Coordinates of C-alpha atoms in Angstrom, one line a residue:
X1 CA 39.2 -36.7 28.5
X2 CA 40.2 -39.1 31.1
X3 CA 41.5 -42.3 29.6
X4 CA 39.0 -44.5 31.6
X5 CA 36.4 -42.2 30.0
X6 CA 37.0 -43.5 26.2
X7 CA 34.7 -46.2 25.1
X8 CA 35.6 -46.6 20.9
X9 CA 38.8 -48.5 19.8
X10 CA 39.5 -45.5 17.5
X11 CA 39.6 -42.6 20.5
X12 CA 41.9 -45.2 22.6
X13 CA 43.8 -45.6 19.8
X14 CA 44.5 -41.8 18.8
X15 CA 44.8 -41.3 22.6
X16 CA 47.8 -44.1 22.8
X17 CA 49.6 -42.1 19.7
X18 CA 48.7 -38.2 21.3
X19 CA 50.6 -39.9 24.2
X20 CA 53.7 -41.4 22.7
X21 CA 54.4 -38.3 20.8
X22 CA 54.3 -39.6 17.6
X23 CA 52.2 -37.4 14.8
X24 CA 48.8 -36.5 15.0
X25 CA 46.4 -37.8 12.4
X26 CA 45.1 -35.3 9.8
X27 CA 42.0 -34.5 10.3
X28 CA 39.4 -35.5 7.2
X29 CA 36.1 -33.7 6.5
X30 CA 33.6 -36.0 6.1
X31 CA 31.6 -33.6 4.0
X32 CA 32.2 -30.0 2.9
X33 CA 31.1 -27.1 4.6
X34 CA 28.1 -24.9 4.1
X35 CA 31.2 -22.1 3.2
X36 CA 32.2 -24.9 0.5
X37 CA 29.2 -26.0 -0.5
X38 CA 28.9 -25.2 -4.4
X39 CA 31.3 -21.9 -3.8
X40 CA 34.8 -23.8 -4.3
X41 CA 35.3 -24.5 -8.2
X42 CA 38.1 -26.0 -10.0
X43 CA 39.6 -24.1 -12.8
X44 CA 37.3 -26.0 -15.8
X45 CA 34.5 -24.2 -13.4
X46 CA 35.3 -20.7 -13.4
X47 CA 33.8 -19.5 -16.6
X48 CA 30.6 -20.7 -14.9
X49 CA 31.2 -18.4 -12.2
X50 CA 32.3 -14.9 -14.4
X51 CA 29.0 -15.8 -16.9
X52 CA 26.9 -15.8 -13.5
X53 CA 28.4 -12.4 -12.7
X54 CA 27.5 -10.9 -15.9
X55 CA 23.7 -12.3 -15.5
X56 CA 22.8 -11.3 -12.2
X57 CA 24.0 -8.1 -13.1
X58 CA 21.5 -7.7 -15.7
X59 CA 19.0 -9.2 -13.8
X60 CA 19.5 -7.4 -10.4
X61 CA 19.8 -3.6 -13.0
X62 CA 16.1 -4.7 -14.7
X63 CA 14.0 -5.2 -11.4
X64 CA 11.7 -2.6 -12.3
X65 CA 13.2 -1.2 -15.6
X66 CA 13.0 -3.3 -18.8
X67 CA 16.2 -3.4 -21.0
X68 CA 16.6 -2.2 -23.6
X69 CA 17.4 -3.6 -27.1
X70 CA 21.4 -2.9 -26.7
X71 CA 21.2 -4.6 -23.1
X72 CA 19.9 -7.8 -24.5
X73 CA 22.4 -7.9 -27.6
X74 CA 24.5 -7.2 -24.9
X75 CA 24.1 -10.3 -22.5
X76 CA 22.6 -12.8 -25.2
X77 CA 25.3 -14.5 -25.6
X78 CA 26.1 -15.3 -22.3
X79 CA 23.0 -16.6 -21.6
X80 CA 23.3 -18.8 -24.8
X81 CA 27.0 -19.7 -23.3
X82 CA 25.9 -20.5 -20.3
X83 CA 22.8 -22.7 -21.2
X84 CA 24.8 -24.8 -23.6
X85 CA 27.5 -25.7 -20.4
X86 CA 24.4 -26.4 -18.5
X87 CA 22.9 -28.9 -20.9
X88 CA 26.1 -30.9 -21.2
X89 CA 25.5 -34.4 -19.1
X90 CA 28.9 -34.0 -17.3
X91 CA 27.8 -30.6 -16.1
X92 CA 24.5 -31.5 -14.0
X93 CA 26.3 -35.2 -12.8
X94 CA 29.1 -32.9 -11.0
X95 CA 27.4 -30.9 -8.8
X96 CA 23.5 -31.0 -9.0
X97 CA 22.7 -28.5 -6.7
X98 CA 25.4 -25.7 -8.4
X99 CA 23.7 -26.5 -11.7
X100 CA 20.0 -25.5 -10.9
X101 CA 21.4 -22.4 -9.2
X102 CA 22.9 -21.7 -12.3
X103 CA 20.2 -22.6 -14.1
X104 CA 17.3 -20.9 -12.0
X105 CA 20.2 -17.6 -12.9
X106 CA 19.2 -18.4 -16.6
X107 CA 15.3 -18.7 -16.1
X108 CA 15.3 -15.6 -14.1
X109 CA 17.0 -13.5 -16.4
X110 CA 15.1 -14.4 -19.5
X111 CA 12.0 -13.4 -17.2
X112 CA 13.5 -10.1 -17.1
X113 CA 14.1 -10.2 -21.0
X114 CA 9.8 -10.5 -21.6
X115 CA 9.5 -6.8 -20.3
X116 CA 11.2 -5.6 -23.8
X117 CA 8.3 -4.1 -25.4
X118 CA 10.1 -5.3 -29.0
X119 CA 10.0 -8.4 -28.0
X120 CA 9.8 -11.2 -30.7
X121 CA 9.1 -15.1 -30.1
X122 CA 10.1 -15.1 -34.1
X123 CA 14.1 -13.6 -33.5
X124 CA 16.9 -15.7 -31.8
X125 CA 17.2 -14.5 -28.7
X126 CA 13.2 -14.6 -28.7
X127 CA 13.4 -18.4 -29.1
X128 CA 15.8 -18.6 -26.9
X129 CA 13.5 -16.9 -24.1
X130 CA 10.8 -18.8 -25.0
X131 CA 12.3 -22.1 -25.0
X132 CA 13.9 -21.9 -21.6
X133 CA 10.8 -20.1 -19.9
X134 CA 9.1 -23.5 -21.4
X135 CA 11.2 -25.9 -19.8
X136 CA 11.4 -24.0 -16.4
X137 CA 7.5 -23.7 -16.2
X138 CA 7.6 -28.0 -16.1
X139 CA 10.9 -27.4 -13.4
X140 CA 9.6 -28.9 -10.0
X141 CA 10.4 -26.2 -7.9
X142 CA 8.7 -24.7 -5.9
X143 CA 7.2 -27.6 -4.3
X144 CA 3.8 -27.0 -2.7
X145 CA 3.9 -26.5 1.5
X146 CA 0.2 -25.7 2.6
X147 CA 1.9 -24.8 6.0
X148 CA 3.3 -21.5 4.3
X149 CA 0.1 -20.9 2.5
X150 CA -1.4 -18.3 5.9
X151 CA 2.1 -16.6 5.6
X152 CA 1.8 -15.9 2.2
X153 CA -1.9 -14.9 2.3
X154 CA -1.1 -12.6 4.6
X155 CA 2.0 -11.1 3.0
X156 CA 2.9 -12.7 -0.6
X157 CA 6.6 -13.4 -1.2
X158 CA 8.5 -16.6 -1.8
X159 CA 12.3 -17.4 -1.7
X160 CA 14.8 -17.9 -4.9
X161 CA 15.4 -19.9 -6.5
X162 CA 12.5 -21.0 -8.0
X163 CA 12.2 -21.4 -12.0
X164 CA 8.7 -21.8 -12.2
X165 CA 7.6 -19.2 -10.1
X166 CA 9.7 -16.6 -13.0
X167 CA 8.3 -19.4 -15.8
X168 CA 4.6 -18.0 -14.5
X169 CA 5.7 -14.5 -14.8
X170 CA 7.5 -14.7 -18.3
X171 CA 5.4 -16.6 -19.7
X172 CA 2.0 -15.0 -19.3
X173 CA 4.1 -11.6 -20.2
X174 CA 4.6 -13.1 -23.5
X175 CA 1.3 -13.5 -24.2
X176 CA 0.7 -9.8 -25.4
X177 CA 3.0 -10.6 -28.5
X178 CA 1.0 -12.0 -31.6
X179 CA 4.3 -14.2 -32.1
X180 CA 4.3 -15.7 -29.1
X181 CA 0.7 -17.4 -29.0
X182 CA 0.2 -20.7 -29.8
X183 CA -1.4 -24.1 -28.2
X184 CA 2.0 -24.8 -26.3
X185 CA 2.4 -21.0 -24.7
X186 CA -1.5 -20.9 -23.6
X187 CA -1.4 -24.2 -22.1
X188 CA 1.5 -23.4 -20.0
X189 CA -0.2 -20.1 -18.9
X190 CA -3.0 -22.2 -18.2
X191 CA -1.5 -24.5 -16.3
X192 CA 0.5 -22.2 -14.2
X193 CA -2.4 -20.3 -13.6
X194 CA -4.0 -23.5 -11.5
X195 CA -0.5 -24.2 -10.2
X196 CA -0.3 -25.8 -6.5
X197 CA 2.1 -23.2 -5.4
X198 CA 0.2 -19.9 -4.8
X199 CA 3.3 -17.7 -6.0
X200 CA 3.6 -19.4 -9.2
X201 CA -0.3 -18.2 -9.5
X202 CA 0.5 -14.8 -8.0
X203 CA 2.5 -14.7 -11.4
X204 CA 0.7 -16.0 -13.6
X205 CA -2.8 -13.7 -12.3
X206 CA -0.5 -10.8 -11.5
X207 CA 0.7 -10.9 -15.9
X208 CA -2.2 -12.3 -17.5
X209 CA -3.7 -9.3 -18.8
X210 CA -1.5 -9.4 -21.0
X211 CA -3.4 -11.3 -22.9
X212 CA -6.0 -8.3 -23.5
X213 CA -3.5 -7.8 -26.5
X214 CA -4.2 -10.7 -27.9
X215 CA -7.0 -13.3 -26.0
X216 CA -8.9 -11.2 -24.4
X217 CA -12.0 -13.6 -24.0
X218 CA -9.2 -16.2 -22.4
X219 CA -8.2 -13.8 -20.5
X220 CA -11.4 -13.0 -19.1
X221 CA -12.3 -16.8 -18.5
X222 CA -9.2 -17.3 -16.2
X223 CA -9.4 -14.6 -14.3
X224 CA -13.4 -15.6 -13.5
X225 CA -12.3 -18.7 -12.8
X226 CA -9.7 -17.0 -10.3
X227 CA -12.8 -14.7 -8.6
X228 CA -14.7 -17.7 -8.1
X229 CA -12.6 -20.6 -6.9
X230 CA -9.5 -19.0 -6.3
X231 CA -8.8 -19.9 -2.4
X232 CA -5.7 -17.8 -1.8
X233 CA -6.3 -14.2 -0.5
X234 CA -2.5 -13.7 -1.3
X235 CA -3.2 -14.5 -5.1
X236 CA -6.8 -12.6 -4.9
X237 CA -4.6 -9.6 -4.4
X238 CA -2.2 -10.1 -7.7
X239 CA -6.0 -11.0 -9.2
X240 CA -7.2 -7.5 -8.3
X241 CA -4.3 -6.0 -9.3
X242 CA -5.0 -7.5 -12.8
X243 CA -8.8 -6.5 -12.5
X244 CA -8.1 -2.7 -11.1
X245 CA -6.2 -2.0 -14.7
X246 CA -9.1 -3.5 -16.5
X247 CA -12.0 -2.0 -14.5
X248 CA -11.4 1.6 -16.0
X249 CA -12.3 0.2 -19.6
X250 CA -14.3 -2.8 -18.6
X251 CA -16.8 -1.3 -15.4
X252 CA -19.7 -3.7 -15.4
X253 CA -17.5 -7.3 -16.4
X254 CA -14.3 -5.6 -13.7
X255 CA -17.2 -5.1 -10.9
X256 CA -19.0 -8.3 -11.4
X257 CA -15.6 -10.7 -10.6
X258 CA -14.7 -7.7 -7.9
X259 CA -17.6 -8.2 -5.9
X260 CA -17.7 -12.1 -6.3
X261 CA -14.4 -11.7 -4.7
X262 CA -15.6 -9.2 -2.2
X263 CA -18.9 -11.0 -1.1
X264 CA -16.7 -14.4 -0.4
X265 CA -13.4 -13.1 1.2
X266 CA -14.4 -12.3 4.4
X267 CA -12.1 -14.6 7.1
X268 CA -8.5 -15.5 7.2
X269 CA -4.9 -14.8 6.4
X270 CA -5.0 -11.7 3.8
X271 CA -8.5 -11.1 3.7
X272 CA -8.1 -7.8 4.8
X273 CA -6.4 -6.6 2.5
X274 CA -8.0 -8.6 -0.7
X275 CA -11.3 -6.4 1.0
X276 CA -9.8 -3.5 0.8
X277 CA -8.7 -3.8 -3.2
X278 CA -11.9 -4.5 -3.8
X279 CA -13.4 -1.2 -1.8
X280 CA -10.3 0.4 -3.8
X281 CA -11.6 -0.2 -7.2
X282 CA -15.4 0.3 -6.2
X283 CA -14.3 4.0 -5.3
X284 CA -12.4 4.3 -8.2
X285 CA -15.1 3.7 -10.2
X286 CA -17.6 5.6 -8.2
X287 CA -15.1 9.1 -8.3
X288 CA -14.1 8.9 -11.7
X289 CA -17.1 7.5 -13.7
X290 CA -19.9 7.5 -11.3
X291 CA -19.9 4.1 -12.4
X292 CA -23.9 3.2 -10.5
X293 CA -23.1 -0.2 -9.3
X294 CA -20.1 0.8 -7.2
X295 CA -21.8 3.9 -6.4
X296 CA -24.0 1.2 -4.3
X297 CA -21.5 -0.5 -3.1
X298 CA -19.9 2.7 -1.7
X299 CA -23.3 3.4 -0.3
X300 CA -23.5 0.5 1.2
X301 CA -19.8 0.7 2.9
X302 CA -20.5 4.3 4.1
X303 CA -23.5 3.3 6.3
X304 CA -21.6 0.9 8.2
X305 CA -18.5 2.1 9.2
X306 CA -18.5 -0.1 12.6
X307 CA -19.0 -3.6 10.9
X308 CA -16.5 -2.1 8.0
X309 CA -13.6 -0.2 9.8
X310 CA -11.0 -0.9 7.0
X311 CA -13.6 -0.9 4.1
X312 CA -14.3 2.6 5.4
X313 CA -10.6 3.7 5.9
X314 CA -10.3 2.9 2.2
X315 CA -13.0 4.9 0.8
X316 CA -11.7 7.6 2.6
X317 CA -8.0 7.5 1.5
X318 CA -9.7 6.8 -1.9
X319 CA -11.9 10.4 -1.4
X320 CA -9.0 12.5 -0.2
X321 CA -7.2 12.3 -3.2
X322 CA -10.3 14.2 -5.2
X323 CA -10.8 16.9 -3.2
X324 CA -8.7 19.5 -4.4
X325 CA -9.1 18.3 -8.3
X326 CA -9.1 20.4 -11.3
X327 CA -8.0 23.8 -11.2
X328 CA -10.3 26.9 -10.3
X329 CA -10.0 28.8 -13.6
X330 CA -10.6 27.4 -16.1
X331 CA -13.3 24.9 -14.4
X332 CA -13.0 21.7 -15.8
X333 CA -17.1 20.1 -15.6
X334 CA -15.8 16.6 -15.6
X335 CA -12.9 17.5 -12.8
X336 CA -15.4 19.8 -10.7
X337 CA -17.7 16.6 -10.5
X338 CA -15.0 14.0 -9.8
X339 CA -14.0 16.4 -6.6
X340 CA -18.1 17.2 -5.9
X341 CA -18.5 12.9 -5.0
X342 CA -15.3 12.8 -3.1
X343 CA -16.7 15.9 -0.8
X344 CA -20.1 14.0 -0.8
X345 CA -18.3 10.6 0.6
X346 CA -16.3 12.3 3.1
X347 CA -19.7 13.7 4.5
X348 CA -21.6 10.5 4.0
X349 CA -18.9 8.5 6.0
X350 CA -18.5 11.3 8.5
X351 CA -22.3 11.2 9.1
X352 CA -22.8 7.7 9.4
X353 CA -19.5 7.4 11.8
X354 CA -21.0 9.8 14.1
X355 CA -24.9 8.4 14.2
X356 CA -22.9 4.8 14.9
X357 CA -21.0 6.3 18.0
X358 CA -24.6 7.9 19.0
X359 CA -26.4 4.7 18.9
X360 CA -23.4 3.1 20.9
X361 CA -23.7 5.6 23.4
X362 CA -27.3 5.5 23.6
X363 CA -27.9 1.6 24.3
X364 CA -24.6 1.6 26.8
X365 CA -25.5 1.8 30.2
X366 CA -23.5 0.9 33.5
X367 CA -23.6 -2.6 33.1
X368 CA -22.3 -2.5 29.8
X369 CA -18.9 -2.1 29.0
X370 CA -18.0 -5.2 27.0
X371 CA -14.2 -5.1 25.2
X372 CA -16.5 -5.6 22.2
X373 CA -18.4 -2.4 22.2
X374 CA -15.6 -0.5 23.6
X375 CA -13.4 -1.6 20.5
X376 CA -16.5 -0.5 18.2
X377 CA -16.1 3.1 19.8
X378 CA -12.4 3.3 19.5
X379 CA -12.4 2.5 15.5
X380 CA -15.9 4.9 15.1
X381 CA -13.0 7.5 16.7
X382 CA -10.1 6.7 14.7
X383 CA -12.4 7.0 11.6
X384 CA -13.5 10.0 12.3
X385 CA -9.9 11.6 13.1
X386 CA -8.7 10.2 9.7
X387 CA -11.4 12.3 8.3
X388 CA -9.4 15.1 10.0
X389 CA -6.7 14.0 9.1
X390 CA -7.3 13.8 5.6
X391 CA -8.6 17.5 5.6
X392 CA -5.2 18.6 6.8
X393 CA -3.7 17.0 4.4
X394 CA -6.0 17.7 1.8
X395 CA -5.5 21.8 2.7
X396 CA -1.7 21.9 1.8
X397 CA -1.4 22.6 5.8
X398 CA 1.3 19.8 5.7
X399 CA 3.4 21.3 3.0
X400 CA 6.2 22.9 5.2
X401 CA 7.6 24.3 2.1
X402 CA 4.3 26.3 1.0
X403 CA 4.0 30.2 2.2
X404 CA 1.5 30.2 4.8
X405 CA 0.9 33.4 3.6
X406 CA 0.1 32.7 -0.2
X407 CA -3.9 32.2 -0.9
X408 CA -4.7 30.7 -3.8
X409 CA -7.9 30.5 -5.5
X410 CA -7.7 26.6 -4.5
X411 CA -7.0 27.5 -0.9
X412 CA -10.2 29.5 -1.4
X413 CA -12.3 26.7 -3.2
X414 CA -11.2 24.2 -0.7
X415 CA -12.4 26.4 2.4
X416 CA -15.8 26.7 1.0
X417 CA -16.0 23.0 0.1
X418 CA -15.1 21.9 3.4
X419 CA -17.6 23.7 5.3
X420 CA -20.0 21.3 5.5
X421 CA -17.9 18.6 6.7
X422 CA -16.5 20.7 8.9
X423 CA -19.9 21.4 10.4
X424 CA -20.3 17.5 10.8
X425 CA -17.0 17.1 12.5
X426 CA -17.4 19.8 14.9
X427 CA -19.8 17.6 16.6
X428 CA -17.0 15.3 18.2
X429 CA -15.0 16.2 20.8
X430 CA -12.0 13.6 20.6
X431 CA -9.3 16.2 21.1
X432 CA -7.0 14.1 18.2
X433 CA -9.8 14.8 15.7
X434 CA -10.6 18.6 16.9
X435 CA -6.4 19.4 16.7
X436 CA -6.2 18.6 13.0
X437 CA -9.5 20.5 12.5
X438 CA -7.6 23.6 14.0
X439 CA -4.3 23.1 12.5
X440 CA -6.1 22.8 9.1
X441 CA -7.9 26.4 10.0
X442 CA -4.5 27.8 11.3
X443 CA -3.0 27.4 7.6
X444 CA -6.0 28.7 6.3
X445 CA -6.2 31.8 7.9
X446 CA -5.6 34.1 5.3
X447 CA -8.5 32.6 2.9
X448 CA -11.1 34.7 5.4
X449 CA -9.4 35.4 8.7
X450 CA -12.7 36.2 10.3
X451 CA -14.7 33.5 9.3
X452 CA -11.9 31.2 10.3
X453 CA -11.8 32.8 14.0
X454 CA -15.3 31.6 14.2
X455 CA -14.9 28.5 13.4
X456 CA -12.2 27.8 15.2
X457 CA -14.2 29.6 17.8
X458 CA -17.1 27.1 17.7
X459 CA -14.9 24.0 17.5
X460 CA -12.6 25.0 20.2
X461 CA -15.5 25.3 22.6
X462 CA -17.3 22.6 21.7
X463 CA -14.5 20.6 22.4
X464 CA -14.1 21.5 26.5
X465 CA -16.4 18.3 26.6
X466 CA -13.7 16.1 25.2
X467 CA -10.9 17.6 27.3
X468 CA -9.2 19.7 24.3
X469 CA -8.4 22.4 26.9
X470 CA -6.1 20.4 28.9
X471 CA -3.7 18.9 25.5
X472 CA -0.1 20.9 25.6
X473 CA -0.1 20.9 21.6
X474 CA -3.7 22.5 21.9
X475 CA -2.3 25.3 24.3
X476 CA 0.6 26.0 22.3
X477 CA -1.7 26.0 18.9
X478 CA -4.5 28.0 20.2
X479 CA -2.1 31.1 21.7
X480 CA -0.2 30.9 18.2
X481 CA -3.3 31.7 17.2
X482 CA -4.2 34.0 19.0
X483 CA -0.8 35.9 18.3
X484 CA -1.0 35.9 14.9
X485 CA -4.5 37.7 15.0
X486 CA -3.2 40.2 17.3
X487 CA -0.5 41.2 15.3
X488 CA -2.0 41.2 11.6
X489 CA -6.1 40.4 12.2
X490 CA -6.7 42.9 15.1
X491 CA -9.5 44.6 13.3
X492 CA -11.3 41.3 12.9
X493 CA -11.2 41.7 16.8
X494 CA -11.9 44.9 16.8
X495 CA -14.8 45.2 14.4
X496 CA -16.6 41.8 15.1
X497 CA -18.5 41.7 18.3
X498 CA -18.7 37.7 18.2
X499 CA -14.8 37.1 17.4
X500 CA -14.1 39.1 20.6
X501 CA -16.7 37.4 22.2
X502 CA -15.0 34.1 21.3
X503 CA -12.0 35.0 22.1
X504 CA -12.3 35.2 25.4
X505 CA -14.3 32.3 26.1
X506 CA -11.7 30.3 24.5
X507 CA -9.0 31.8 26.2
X508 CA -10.9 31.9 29.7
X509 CA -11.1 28.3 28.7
X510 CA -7.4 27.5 29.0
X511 CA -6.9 30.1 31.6
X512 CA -9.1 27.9 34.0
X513 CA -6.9 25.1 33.6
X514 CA -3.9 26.8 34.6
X515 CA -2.1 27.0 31.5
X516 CA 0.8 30.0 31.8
X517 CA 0.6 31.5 28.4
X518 CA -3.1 31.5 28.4
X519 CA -3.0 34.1 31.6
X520 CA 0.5 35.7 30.0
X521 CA -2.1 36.7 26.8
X522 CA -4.7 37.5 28.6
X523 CA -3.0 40.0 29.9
X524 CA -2.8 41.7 26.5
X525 CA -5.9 41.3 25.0
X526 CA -6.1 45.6 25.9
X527 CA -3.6 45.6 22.4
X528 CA -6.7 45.0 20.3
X529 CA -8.0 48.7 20.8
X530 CA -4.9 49.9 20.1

């Protein structure tokens, strides 16, 4: 800087001795960097910093897995080690901030501790878990911030440290051992389970059936408490996480908080998928135990799939899984009717999805092509080519490591199940929907190779209306096909009058559009006589 540019005493000063030549001042940190901050320790520190080692290595190996009863022996003492530093009044007054990281370390792996199925509130290292899960559930942090409340509606998940968020979580976990109840434990679970912060509820809803064991009538009172008042869709979910492992024991109390929830949760952050939870545990029900109430609601779902996209996607994914359930021989009654509703939602939904986009189509007229309606048609679509979609699935006709060749008696079953959805689908034309509907047929060939040429037949050519003809995967599929029945099907060719008939219609089809290997093949259609 120019010397007329210096305004302070201090910078003319240091300018005058940078001129003469004479030292320069060491410079002084006025505070410690963020590289510092809590990282550099003096030796009297370092034992904190090796017993933190040994305890977020236990607690990052036991993320999912409990530990086992060697494991805790194992780190028990340095947890005990460790808490008695902490508690020492020289310890917090040096650095404040390095002893609640430590700390929170503590709280978080006793958390972990609580998924030891042997666990004991009456043992040492059980009052020791107990004691410190106690103290951090009255820790301040996290502090409430209603400006992150949308975010974590939308996707729940909060930041670390935070004692009483792992406090929420231990402590209702506890709950399932006899030893561990008393006035002290349930009024801490209680507490947390109205906490401000909606992660520290998350926990505490997410755990608290594990008071089934023990409380099961609390239990049942919180979490109506939750279905009624509960404002967060982020802690809705952990609440219908609680509610879907009850629901298979408990239908009628499970369904009656699941549709309190359901019938109020329909706007904001998360809602979405809080709805969808709910739709998942109705199906559930309906499949497995054909339970009447959320037969209803399913029902009820079904025959709106424009006002209930998502709802509907839900059932669906809920259906697929049933439809290939139970092996063929020996029948299993209870299996065959699990897989019968699953076929009988698939068709439901698939009907109703295709009188929606009729009655769409039929009130639209020239002057009508608001964004609105035209979204309405685009989801009826997309619903109706995850139906597809899930058929293809469904088949095996994804597995690239089954034999395309190998029929089962399940490949069998299936392709006499699906015919009357298949029926239904045929009836659009999006060429999305009608590809997965051929690519399912292509796999299952073999089943009945000239009943699958017809229907591929009558899809195919149904589908010129939607534009199928002019798709590159659908050229490419279709003379695969086509191939594969001239080299090992030629007699269903041969022998049936409407195959051949079909044949050529679909292959005149693709020929009209100019495709090359359409013409190439027709060329050799002659080979069929052969």
């Amino acid at each position: 800087l120019a010397g007329d540019a210096l305004v302070t005493e201090e910078m003319k000063s240091l300018s005058e001795q940078l001129r003469s030549g004479d030292e320069t001042p060491i410079n002084e940190l006025f505070a410690p960097t963020s590289a510092e901050w809590g990282d550099a320790r003096s030796e009297s520190e370092e034992p904190y910093h090796h017993l933190r080692q040994q305890i977020r290595a236990f607690t990052q190996a036991h993320m999912q897995a409990s530990p086992t009863s060697q494991e805790i022996e194992d780190i028990f003492p340095t947890l005990r080690s460790l808490r008695e530093a902490l508690s020492t009044v020289g310890a917090q007054e040096a650095d404040p901030s390095q002893h609640f990281i430590v700390w929170s370390d503590v709280v978080e792996a006793c958390e972990r501790i609580t998924g030891w199925n042997q666990f004991s509130c009456e043992t040492e290292t059980g009052k020791f878990v107990l004691s410190v899960l106690l103290e951090a559930a009255e820790d301040p942090l996290p502090i409430p911030n209603a400006d992150g409340d949308d975010k974590f509606d939308e996707s729940p998940s909060w930041g670390k440290p935070a004692p009483r968020i792992d406090a929420a979580a231990g402590l209702t976990r506890l709950t399932r051992h006899e030893t561990c109840i008393n006035r002290i434990v349930l009024e801490a679970v209680l507490r947390l389970s109205l906490d401000p912060v909606p992660a520290v509820r998350y926990q505490a809803l997410g755990n608290i059936g594990s008071l089934y064991h023990t409380m099961s009538e609390t239990m049942w009172d919180i979490l109506e408490h939750a279905a009624l008042n509960e404002s967060s869709r982020g802690v809705l979910q952990s609440t219908l996480h609680t509610l879907e492992r009850l629901a298979g024991s408990y239908p009628d109390r499970a369904t009656a908080l699941v549709k309190a929830i359901y019938e109020r949760t329909n706007t904001g952050a998360g809602a979405k998928e809080v709805r969808k939870a709910c739709v998942s545990i109705f199906a559930g029900l309906y499949l497995y135990q054909d339970h009447p109430f959320s037969h209803e609601m399913i029902l009820s779902i079904t025959d709106k799939p424009g006002e209930l996209h998502d709802e509907n996607w839900q059932v669906m994914a809920a259906a697929r899984d049933v439809l290939t359930l139970g092996s063929v021989t020996p029948s299993d009654d209870q299996q065959d009717a699990v897989r019968k509703r699953g076929w009988n939602v698939m068709l439901r939904a698939t009907k109703s999805i295709h009188d929606a986009l009729q009655n769409l189509q039929s009130q639209q007229d020239q002057t009508d092509q608001s964004k609105d309606r035209q979204e309405q048609v685009r989801n009826l679509y997309h619903l109706a080519e995850s139906v597809a979609a899930d058929l293809y699935f469904a088949s095996g006709a994804s597995d690239q490591t089954h034999n395309s060749e190998e029929v089962t008696e399940k490949h069998r079953r299936f392709f006499t199940e699906v015919g009357p959805l298949f029926d239904e689908l045929s009836h659009f034309r999006h060429p999305g929907l009608v590809h997965y509907l051929v690519k399912t047929l292509a796999f299952l060939i073999p089943v009945d190779p000239t009943r699958v040429f017809k229907r591929i037949g009558q899809i195919v050519l149904n589908a010129r209306g939607g534009g199928y003809q002019f798709e590159p995967s659908a050229i490419d599929l279709i003379v695969r096909i086509m191939e594969r029945y001239l080299a090992e099907f030629r007699d269903v060719l041969r022998e049936d009058e409407q195959c051949l008939q079909l044949l050529i219609e679909m292959l005149d089809g693709f020929v009209e559009v100019g495709w090359p290997s359409a013409r190439r093949l027709a060329y050799r259609l002659e080979e069929i006589f052969y």
